[in-house]
Amino acid sequence: MSNDCLPFKEKQICVGKLTDNKIEKDARRGTAWWMGLAQASRFICERARLEREHCAHGHYLGFCMWASVRSECVTCAVISEMKGKPLFLFVLYGLFPAVLIYSCNRVLDGAKATVGAVVSALGASASRRQLKLWNKYRISNIPSLIFLDATTGKVVCRNGLLVIRDDPEGLEFPWGPKPFREVIAGPLLRNNGQSLESSSLEGSHVGVYFSAHWCPPCRSLTRVLVESYRKIKEAGQKFEIIFVSADRSEDSFKQYFSEMPWLAVPYTDEARRSRLNRLYGIQGIPTLIVLDPQGEVITRQGRVEVLNDEDCREFPWHPKPVLELSDSNAVQLNEGPCLVLFVDSEDDGESEAAKQLIQPIAEKIIAKYKAKDEEAPLLFFVAGEDDMTDSLRDYTNLPEAAPLLTILDMSARAKYVMDVEEITPAIVEAFVNDFLAEKLKPEPI
């Protein structure tokens, strides 16, 4: 990679030596935290400003959401110049108003790799920009690494940490998504030891179930999912579930799988389990991804759908533009900004009228971003009067008024409130458009 390709000159940086590639895991709070493929020695970087033109056509960008209490000691990954396409890694520190830009060169002669880094001084707007990235890419935990094609802005890979772990030499670069049938190809197991080829899934809806025995919410969901699976099969639907284990041992996998009537990827096939995690950008468990017979994603919220539809009347659970807030789907409030219309009655008719009011606006926004192959920047909810709504009002310090039109951004700890006597489609659309144009002034939560 020549200096002409870099967003800074070689003399602007201090270069530190990297140790041999390795994965380090921290068992704090029972979670295996990916710590990197290489430990960088301490180094000091001169500050420089990153200009837009540095993201030249043909470059791949990696956005890494991170948190650290020691900015001078960085754990980083070896990201090299692969197949002639320079790759820059943007590391967003959750606790620091700065972005670290890494540009690493592959050393072909066997010598130790070197890394250069530069800190971009983004000024007072850094935190706001970081939060916009967190919301845009639906980051739910850290560290998280997402690769983009800088030419189009499209997501290439959502689970870059696994990519780097599985492909440290970059032989599969640029790590674009592969068809489900290609990733799942190979033998699948039943809990009686019977083996089936993945080709047996053809023509069926498929649920890809990421779960583990050590996870209490997973075990709870599995009990419900077993009944849902039975009901769907008894109704004559072509449906299969594939268990992708995150268990910590093969014995735990076998014990947990013995409770499941569906198929599983063999525990010993770690590579295929990892590729499935990469394909769907899994950030936490339990997660149930529901696919159509062509292998395209219908919904990533299979967990919510199963819990909300115990009779499986709405299978295969195509996403609804507007959701009614409940205990089971409230977790989605943490995924990014959400429009929530509070209504003043427990009457289903009132909630239904509210959904019909905002649905055209929701559909318009969803269609607009789907055309760009992007996720909508807002989720849409209607909230009635119940304990969940009361808790949400208390937590966000909202007035008791109803109807009450709000946009809640939990990650930014911000709210936008429109308290008017009557909510009309025009008011909702103007409120949404002003939010997307950043014309609204946030109030703290």
Short mmCIF file of C-alpha atoms in Angstrom, two decimals:
data_model
loop_
_atom_site.label_atom_id
_atom_site.label_comp_id
_atom_site.label_asym_id
_atom_site.label_seq_id
_atom_site.Cartn_x
_atom_site.Cartn_y
_atom_site.Cartn_z
CA MET A 1 0.00 0.00 0.00
CA SER A 2 1.58 3.27 -1.07
CA ASN A 3 1.46 6.41 1.01
CA ASP A 4 -0.84 7.90 -1.63
CA CYS A 5 -3.54 5.47 -0.50
CA LEU A 6 -3.29 6.45 3.16
CA PRO A 7 -5.23 9.21 4.94
CA PHE A 8 -1.97 10.40 6.51
CA LYS A 9 1.75 10.51 5.76
CA GLU A 10 4.08 7.85 7.13
CA LYS A 11 5.98 10.43 9.17
CA GLN A 12 2.81 11.37 11.05
CA ILE A 13 2.59 8.10 12.92
CA CYS A 14 4.55 6.06 15.40
CA VAL A 15 4.76 2.41 14.40
CA GLY A 16 4.49 -0.33 17.01
CA LYS A 17 5.41 -3.99 16.72
CA LEU A 18 2.66 -6.62 16.84
CA THR A 19 2.94 -9.95 18.60
CA ASP A 20 2.06 -13.24 16.97
CA ASN A 21 -1.57 -13.70 15.95
CA LYS A 22 -3.75 -15.13 18.68
CA ILE A 23 -7.21 -14.97 20.16
CA GLU A 24 -7.60 -13.95 23.75
CA LYS A 25 -10.80 -14.51 25.63
CA ASP A 26 -11.94 -12.93 28.83
CA ALA A 27 -14.45 -14.94 30.83
CA ARG A 28 -15.73 -11.93 32.75
CA ARG A 29 -19.47 -12.20 33.40
CA GLY A 30 -19.46 -15.53 31.58
CA THR A 31 -18.93 -13.87 28.21
CA ALA A 32 -16.07 -14.67 25.86
CA TRP A 33 -14.91 -11.24 24.75
CA TRP A 34 -12.97 -11.14 21.53
CA MET A 35 -9.82 -9.25 22.31
CA GLY A 36 -8.15 -9.27 18.92
CA LEU A 37 -5.80 -11.18 16.71
CA ALA A 38 -2.75 -9.24 17.78
CA GLN A 39 -1.67 -7.17 20.76
CA ALA A 40 -0.24 -3.78 19.84
CA SER A 41 2.49 -2.39 22.03
CA ARG A 42 1.87 1.02 23.54
CA PHE A 43 2.26 3.83 21.11
CA ILE A 44 1.47 7.50 20.77
CA CYS A 45 -0.25 8.90 17.71
CA GLU A 46 -0.17 12.45 16.45
CA ARG A 47 -3.59 13.93 15.88
CA ALA A 48 -4.79 14.47 12.34
CA ARG A 49 -8.09 15.20 10.67
CA LEU A 50 -9.68 12.57 8.45
CA GLU A 51 -11.13 14.10 5.31
CA ARG A 52 -13.94 12.59 3.31
CA GLU A 53 -11.74 12.00 0.27
CA HIS A 54 -9.67 9.49 2.21
CA CYS A 55 -12.46 6.96 1.72
CA ALA A 56 -11.59 6.48 -1.95
CA HIS A 57 -13.56 4.29 -4.30
CA GLY A 58 -12.61 0.64 -4.07
CA HIS A 59 -11.63 0.79 -0.40
CA TYR A 60 -13.31 -1.37 2.20
CA LEU A 61 -14.16 0.14 5.54
CA GLY A 62 -14.37 -1.59 8.89
CA PHE A 63 -16.34 0.06 11.69
CA CYS A 64 -15.41 -1.36 15.07
CA MET A 65 -17.55 -0.43 18.09
CA TRP A 66 -15.33 -0.65 21.15
CA ALA A 67 -14.97 0.56 24.73
CA SER A 68 -11.75 0.99 26.64
CA VAL A 69 -10.47 2.78 29.71
CA ARG A 70 -6.91 3.00 28.42
CA SER A 71 -6.60 4.84 25.15
CA GLU A 72 -2.82 4.46 25.04
CA CYS A 73 -2.89 0.66 24.99
CA VAL A 74 -4.89 -0.71 22.09
CA THR A 75 -5.92 -4.22 21.18
CA CYS A 76 -6.31 -4.37 17.44
CA ALA A 77 -6.59 -6.72 14.49
CA VAL A 78 -4.20 -7.17 11.63
CA ILE A 79 -6.11 -5.78 8.66
CA SER A 80 -3.97 -5.99 5.56
CA GLU A 81 -3.99 -4.89 1.94
CA MET A 82 -5.94 -7.75 0.39
CA LYS A 83 -6.28 -8.46 -3.30
CA GLY A 84 -5.17 -4.95 -4.15
CA LYS A 85 -7.93 -3.22 -2.15
CA PRO A 86 -6.76 -1.12 0.82
CA LEU A 87 -8.89 -1.56 3.92
CA PHE A 88 -9.21 1.03 6.66
CA LEU A 89 -10.49 0.13 10.11
CA PHE A 90 -12.45 2.77 12.02
CA VAL A 91 -12.39 1.98 15.74
CA LEU A 92 -15.06 3.83 17.70
CA TYR A 93 -14.28 3.98 21.38
CA GLY A 94 -17.45 4.02 23.43
CA LEU A 95 -15.79 6.07 26.14
CA PHE A 96 -13.71 8.46 24.03
CA PRO A 97 -14.74 11.17 21.52
CA ALA A 98 -12.33 9.97 18.86
CA VAL A 99 -12.03 7.53 16.00
CA LEU A 100 -8.88 5.48 15.51
CA ILE A 101 -8.04 4.70 11.92
CA TYR A 102 -5.87 1.65 11.37
CA SER A 103 -4.15 0.83 8.14
CA CYS A 104 -1.99 -2.28 8.26
CA ASN A 105 0.29 -3.75 5.64
CA ARG A 106 0.72 -7.46 5.11
CA VAL A 107 4.37 -8.42 5.43
CA LEU A 108 5.07 -11.07 2.83
CA ASP A 109 8.66 -11.89 3.83
CA GLY A 110 7.70 -13.37 7.17
CA ALA A 111 8.81 -10.38 9.19
CA LYS A 112 6.59 -9.07 11.95
CA ALA A 113 3.68 -6.92 10.82
CA THR A 114 3.57 -3.26 11.67
CA VAL A 115 0.61 -1.08 12.29
CA GLY A 116 0.09 2.59 11.84
CA ALA A 117 -2.64 4.52 13.59
CA VAL A 118 -3.94 8.02 13.56
CA VAL A 119 -6.53 9.66 15.76
CA SER A 120 -9.15 11.77 14.04
CA ALA A 121 -10.13 14.82 16.05
CA LEU A 122 -13.84 14.97 15.40
CA GLY A 123 -14.60 17.73 17.86
CA ALA A 124 -17.72 18.10 19.99
CA SER A 125 -19.92 16.24 17.52
CA ALA A 126 -18.03 12.96 17.96
CA SER A 127 -20.46 11.40 20.42
CA ARG A 128 -23.43 12.23 18.21
CA ARG A 129 -21.72 10.70 15.19
CA GLN A 130 -20.84 7.58 17.13
CA LEU A 131 -24.42 7.14 18.27
CA LYS A 132 -25.68 7.53 14.70
CA LEU A 133 -23.37 4.71 13.64
CA TRP A 134 -24.49 2.53 16.55
CA ASN A 135 -28.11 3.08 15.55
CA LYS A 136 -27.53 2.69 11.82
CA TYR A 137 -25.90 -0.71 12.21
CA ARG A 138 -28.09 -1.89 15.11
CA ILE A 139 -25.16 -2.51 17.46
CA SER A 140 -26.34 -4.29 20.61
CA ASN A 141 -23.01 -5.24 22.19
CA ILE A 142 -19.30 -4.57 21.95
CA PRO A 143 -16.78 -5.16 20.56
CA SER A 144 -18.48 -5.28 17.16
CA LEU A 145 -16.81 -5.01 13.76
CA ILE A 146 -18.74 -4.32 10.54
CA PHE A 147 -17.23 -4.21 7.06
CA LEU A 148 -18.64 -1.90 4.40
CA ASP A 149 -18.04 -1.40 0.71
CA ALA A 150 -17.01 2.26 0.57
CA THR A 151 -18.12 2.54 -3.03
CA THR A 152 -21.76 1.78 -2.27
CA GLY A 153 -21.96 2.14 1.51
CA LYS A 154 -23.51 -1.34 1.68
CA VAL A 155 -22.74 -3.73 4.52
CA VAL A 156 -20.37 -6.48 3.38
CA CYS A 157 -20.22 -8.34 6.67
CA ARG A 158 -21.81 -7.69 10.06
CA ASN A 159 -19.69 -10.05 12.14
CA GLY A 160 -16.18 -9.00 11.26
CA LEU A 161 -14.70 -10.34 14.49
CA LEU A 162 -15.50 -13.90 13.49
CA VAL A 163 -14.30 -13.20 9.96
CA ILE A 164 -10.88 -12.14 11.18
CA ARG A 165 -10.69 -15.05 13.60
CA ASP A 166 -11.64 -17.59 10.92
CA ASP A 167 -9.69 -16.00 8.06
CA PRO A 168 -6.62 -14.25 9.52
CA GLU A 169 -4.82 -14.33 6.17
CA GLY A 170 -7.69 -12.68 4.32
CA LEU A 171 -7.94 -15.46 1.78
CA GLU A 172 -11.73 -15.02 1.55
CA PHE A 173 -11.60 -11.21 1.32
CA PRO A 174 -13.86 -9.21 0.82
CA TRP A 175 -16.01 -11.55 2.94
CA GLY A 176 -19.29 -10.82 1.22
CA PRO A 177 -22.43 -12.77 2.18
CA LYS A 178 -22.91 -16.17 0.62
CA PRO A 179 -26.23 -17.89 -0.10
CA PHE A 180 -27.69 -19.83 2.83
CA ARG A 181 -27.71 -23.09 0.88
CA GLU A 182 -23.95 -22.73 0.33
CA VAL A 183 -23.16 -21.92 3.96
CA ILE A 184 -25.36 -24.70 5.38
CA ALA A 185 -24.15 -27.34 2.92
CA GLY A 186 -23.20 -30.57 4.66
CA PRO A 187 -24.69 -33.17 7.00
CA LEU A 188 -27.25 -32.21 9.66
CA LEU A 189 -28.12 -34.25 12.72
CA ARG A 190 -31.22 -35.37 14.59
CA ASN A 191 -30.95 -36.09 18.31
CA ASN A 192 -31.32 -39.84 17.64
CA GLY A 193 -28.06 -39.79 15.70
CA GLN A 194 -29.69 -39.85 12.26
CA SER A 195 -27.84 -37.76 9.65
CA LEU A 196 -29.50 -35.90 6.79
CA GLU A 197 -28.05 -33.85 3.98
CA SER A 198 -28.84 -30.14 3.91
CA SER A 199 -30.49 -30.64 0.52
CA SER A 200 -33.47 -32.07 2.45
CA LEU A 201 -34.34 -28.46 3.39
CA GLU A 202 -35.28 -27.53 -0.15
CA GLY A 203 -38.81 -26.15 -0.45
CA SER A 204 -39.14 -25.53 3.30
CA HIS A 205 -39.25 -22.48 5.49
CA VAL A 206 -36.26 -22.69 7.82
CA GLY A 207 -35.62 -21.34 11.28
CA VAL A 208 -31.93 -20.93 12.11
CA TYR A 209 -31.78 -21.14 15.90
CA PHE A 210 -28.71 -19.79 17.71
CA SER A 211 -28.86 -20.95 21.30
CA ALA A 212 -26.98 -22.60 24.17
CA HIS A 213 -27.83 -24.65 27.25
CA TRP A 214 -25.92 -22.35 29.61
CA CYS A 215 -28.22 -19.42 28.64
CA PRO A 216 -31.45 -19.31 30.74
CA PRO A 217 -33.43 -17.21 28.19
CA CYS A 218 -32.43 -19.78 25.55
CA ARG A 219 -33.83 -22.67 27.56
CA SER A 220 -37.06 -20.77 28.16
CA LEU A 221 -37.45 -20.01 24.47
CA THR A 222 -36.65 -23.60 23.49
CA ARG A 223 -39.60 -24.90 25.53
CA VAL A 224 -41.97 -22.54 23.70
CA LEU A 225 -40.32 -23.18 20.34
CA VAL A 226 -40.79 -26.95 20.66
CA GLU A 227 -44.55 -26.42 20.90
CA SER A 228 -44.56 -23.92 18.04
CA TYR A 229 -42.60 -26.34 15.86
CA ARG A 230 -45.08 -29.11 16.62
CA LYS A 231 -48.10 -26.92 15.79
CA ILE A 232 -46.61 -25.73 12.50
CA LYS A 233 -45.74 -29.27 11.41
CA GLU A 234 -49.20 -30.56 12.41
CA ALA A 235 -50.75 -27.81 10.28
CA GLY A 236 -49.01 -29.33 7.26
CA GLN A 237 -46.48 -26.52 6.78
CA LYS A 238 -43.05 -27.37 5.40
CA PHE A 239 -40.87 -26.03 8.18
CA GLU A 240 -37.57 -27.07 9.71
CA ILE A 241 -35.37 -25.62 12.42
CA ILE A 242 -31.59 -25.88 12.50
CA PHE A 243 -29.92 -25.56 15.88
CA VAL A 244 -26.59 -23.72 15.77
CA SER A 245 -25.03 -24.34 19.15
CA ALA A 246 -23.07 -21.87 21.26
CA ASP A 247 -22.54 -24.46 23.98
CA ARG A 248 -19.18 -24.66 25.68
CA SER A 249 -18.73 -28.40 25.36
CA GLU A 250 -20.00 -31.24 23.22
CA ASP A 251 -21.59 -32.87 26.28
CA SER A 252 -23.63 -29.72 26.94
CA PHE A 253 -24.62 -29.64 23.28
CA LYS A 254 -25.81 -33.25 23.38
CA GLN A 255 -27.77 -32.71 26.59
CA TYR A 256 -29.50 -29.61 25.20
CA PHE A 257 -30.09 -31.06 21.74
CA SER A 258 -31.80 -34.10 23.28
CA GLU A 259 -34.75 -31.77 24.09
CA MET A 260 -35.13 -30.64 20.47
CA PRO A 261 -37.17 -32.40 17.76
CA TRP A 262 -35.42 -30.61 14.89
CA LEU A 263 -32.03 -30.66 13.16
CA ALA A 264 -28.64 -29.34 14.24
CA VAL A 265 -25.28 -28.51 12.76
CA PRO A 266 -22.82 -31.03 14.25
CA TYR A 267 -21.05 -29.54 17.24
CA THR A 268 -17.72 -30.70 15.85
CA ASP A 269 -18.29 -28.64 12.70
CA GLU A 270 -17.12 -25.41 14.29
CA ALA A 271 -16.29 -23.83 10.94
CA ARG A 272 -19.86 -24.15 9.66
CA ARG A 273 -21.33 -22.90 12.94
CA SER A 274 -19.03 -19.88 12.74
CA ARG A 275 -19.97 -19.20 9.10
CA LEU A 276 -23.66 -19.16 10.04
CA ASN A 277 -22.95 -16.71 12.86
CA ARG A 278 -21.07 -14.55 10.38
CA LEU A 279 -23.78 -14.79 7.73
CA TYR A 280 -26.45 -13.36 10.05
CA GLY A 281 -24.25 -11.11 12.19
CA ILE A 282 -25.33 -12.77 15.44
CA GLN A 283 -24.63 -10.50 18.41
CA GLY A 284 -26.46 -12.39 21.13
CA ILE A 285 -28.53 -15.46 21.95
CA PRO A 286 -31.19 -16.69 21.75
CA THR A 287 -31.72 -15.61 18.15
CA LEU A 288 -34.13 -17.21 15.68
CA ILE A 289 -33.76 -16.22 12.01
CA VAL A 290 -36.70 -17.30 9.83
CA LEU A 291 -36.01 -17.92 6.12
CA ASP A 292 -38.30 -18.43 3.15
CA PRO A 293 -37.92 -21.51 0.90
CA GLN A 294 -35.41 -19.60 -1.24
CA GLY A 295 -33.17 -18.98 1.78
CA GLU A 296 -33.98 -15.25 2.06
CA VAL A 297 -34.55 -13.73 5.50
CA ILE A 298 -38.19 -13.17 6.43
CA THR A 299 -37.49 -11.95 9.94
CA ARG A 300 -34.60 -11.73 12.36
CA GLN A 301 -37.10 -11.40 15.22
CA GLY A 302 -38.25 -15.01 15.30
CA ARG A 303 -37.88 -15.05 19.07
CA VAL A 304 -40.35 -12.18 19.47
CA GLU A 305 -42.75 -13.67 16.92
CA VAL A 306 -42.82 -17.09 18.58
CA LEU A 307 -43.54 -15.56 21.99
CA ASN A 308 -46.23 -13.23 20.62
CA ASP A 309 -47.95 -15.85 18.44
CA GLU A 310 -48.20 -19.02 20.49
CA ASP A 311 -50.80 -20.49 18.13
CA CYS A 312 -48.56 -19.79 15.12
CA ARG A 313 -51.48 -18.30 13.18
CA GLU A 314 -49.21 -15.71 11.57
CA PHE A 315 -46.43 -18.10 10.53
CA PRO A 316 -43.99 -17.48 8.77
CA TRP A 317 -44.11 -14.16 10.56
CA HIS A 318 -43.53 -11.54 7.90
CA PRO A 319 -42.54 -8.28 9.65
CA LYS A 320 -45.30 -5.84 10.54
CA PRO A 321 -44.66 -2.15 9.92
CA VAL A 322 -46.19 -1.23 13.30
CA LEU A 323 -45.93 -3.31 16.47
CA GLU A 324 -48.01 -3.22 19.61
CA LEU A 325 -45.61 -2.82 22.51
CA SER A 326 -45.45 -5.88 24.76
CA ASP A 327 -43.16 -7.55 27.26
CA SER A 328 -41.74 -9.83 24.57
CA ASN A 329 -40.90 -7.16 21.97
CA ALA A 330 -39.87 -4.33 24.32
CA VAL A 331 -36.24 -5.44 23.89
CA GLN A 332 -36.41 -3.98 20.38
CA LEU A 333 -36.59 -0.50 21.92
CA ASN A 334 -32.85 -0.87 22.49
CA GLU A 335 -32.07 -1.52 18.82
CA GLY A 336 -32.28 2.11 17.73
CA PRO A 337 -34.66 5.07 17.57
CA CYS A 338 -38.31 4.04 17.94
CA LEU A 339 -41.47 6.00 17.30
CA VAL A 340 -43.91 5.15 20.08
CA LEU A 341 -47.51 6.42 19.99
CA PHE A 342 -49.07 6.16 23.44
CA VAL A 343 -52.86 5.81 23.53
CA ASP A 344 -55.19 6.24 26.48
CA SER A 345 -57.20 3.05 26.43
CA GLU A 346 -56.77 -0.67 27.01
CA ASP A 347 -59.46 -1.17 24.40
CA ASP A 348 -58.09 -3.12 21.41
CA GLY A 349 -60.06 -0.85 19.11
CA GLU A 350 -58.13 2.20 20.26
CA SER A 351 -54.78 0.51 19.70
CA GLU A 352 -55.86 -0.78 16.31
CA ALA A 353 -56.95 2.70 15.22
CA ALA A 354 -53.59 4.08 16.30
CA LYS A 355 -51.76 1.41 14.29
CA GLN A 356 -53.82 2.19 11.22
CA LEU A 357 -53.01 5.88 11.64
CA ILE A 358 -49.24 5.49 11.60
CA GLN A 359 -48.97 2.42 9.37
CA PRO A 360 -48.89 4.30 6.02
CA ILE A 361 -46.04 6.47 7.29
CA ALA A 362 -44.17 3.43 8.59
CA GLU A 363 -44.64 1.58 5.30
CA LYS A 364 -43.41 4.59 3.34
CA ILE A 365 -40.24 4.88 5.44
CA ILE A 366 -39.55 1.13 5.32
CA ALA A 367 -40.03 1.00 1.53
CA LYS A 368 -37.77 4.00 1.00
CA TYR A 369 -34.86 2.42 2.84
CA LYS A 370 -35.51 -1.07 1.53
CA ALA A 371 -35.06 0.32 -1.99
CA LYS A 372 -31.57 1.37 -0.91
CA ASP A 373 -31.00 -2.05 0.68
CA GLU A 374 -30.80 -0.44 4.11
CA GLU A 375 -32.65 -1.00 7.35
CA ALA A 376 -35.24 1.60 8.26
CA PRO A 377 -33.87 4.19 10.72
CA LEU A 378 -36.98 3.90 12.91
CA LEU A 379 -39.10 1.16 14.44
CA PHE A 380 -42.78 1.92 15.00
CA PHE A 381 -44.83 1.01 18.07
CA VAL A 382 -48.22 1.65 19.60
CA ALA A 383 -48.39 1.48 23.40
CA GLY A 384 -51.62 1.01 25.34
CA GLU A 385 -52.18 1.15 29.08
CA ASP A 386 -50.45 -1.67 30.92
CA ASP A 387 -47.53 -2.33 33.26
CA MET A 388 -45.02 -2.32 30.41
CA THR A 389 -46.19 1.10 29.23
CA ASP A 390 -46.18 2.46 32.78
CA SER A 391 -42.61 1.26 33.27
CA LEU A 392 -41.52 2.82 29.99
CA ARG A 393 -43.14 6.16 30.87
CA ASP A 394 -41.46 6.12 34.27
CA TYR A 395 -38.04 5.22 32.88
CA THR A 396 -38.14 7.88 30.17
CA ASN A 397 -39.87 10.47 32.40
CA LEU A 398 -42.71 11.00 29.95
CA PRO A 399 -45.89 12.90 30.83
CA GLU A 400 -49.09 10.95 31.46
CA ALA A 401 -50.83 12.65 28.53
CA ALA A 402 -52.45 10.55 25.81
CA PRO A 403 -52.37 10.43 22.93
CA LEU A 404 -48.66 11.16 23.13
CA LEU A 405 -46.35 10.96 20.12
CA THR A 406 -42.70 10.25 20.91
CA ILE A 407 -39.44 9.08 19.42
CA LEU A 408 -37.25 7.29 21.96
CA ASP A 409 -33.54 6.72 21.35
CA MET A 410 -32.34 4.57 24.23
CA SER A 411 -28.72 4.34 23.09
CA ALA A 412 -28.47 8.14 22.96
CA ARG A 413 -30.58 8.47 26.11
CA ALA A 414 -32.68 10.99 24.21
CA LYS A 415 -36.39 11.53 23.60
CA TYR A 416 -38.45 13.67 21.28
CA VAL A 417 -41.98 14.46 22.39
CA MET A 418 -45.02 15.91 20.65
CA ASP A 419 -47.86 16.48 23.09
CA VAL A 420 -50.92 17.61 21.12
CA GLU A 421 -54.64 17.07 21.61
CA GLU A 422 -55.11 15.25 18.32
CA ILE A 423 -52.65 13.08 16.39
CA THR A 424 -53.17 13.14 12.63
CA PRO A 425 -51.23 11.42 9.81
CA ALA A 426 -49.86 14.81 8.74
CA ILE A 427 -48.55 15.50 12.25
CA VAL A 428 -46.91 12.06 12.46
CA GLU A 429 -45.28 12.39 9.04
CA ALA A 430 -43.96 15.87 9.78
CA PHE A 431 -42.62 14.68 13.15
CA VAL A 432 -40.82 11.73 11.52
CA ASN A 433 -39.40 13.83 8.69
CA ASP A 434 -38.12 16.47 11.09
CA PHE A 435 -36.45 13.77 13.19
CA LEU A 436 -34.74 12.21 10.17
CA ALA A 437 -33.60 15.67 9.05
CA GLU A 438 -32.21 16.28 12.58
CA LYS A 439 -34.42 19.32 13.05
CA LEU A 440 -35.82 18.21 16.42
CA LYS A 441 -34.21 19.14 19.71
CA PRO A 442 -33.71 16.10 21.96
CA GLU A 443 -34.60 15.99 25.62
CA PRO A 444 -32.51 13.79 27.95
CA ILE A 445 -33.93 10.52 29.23
#
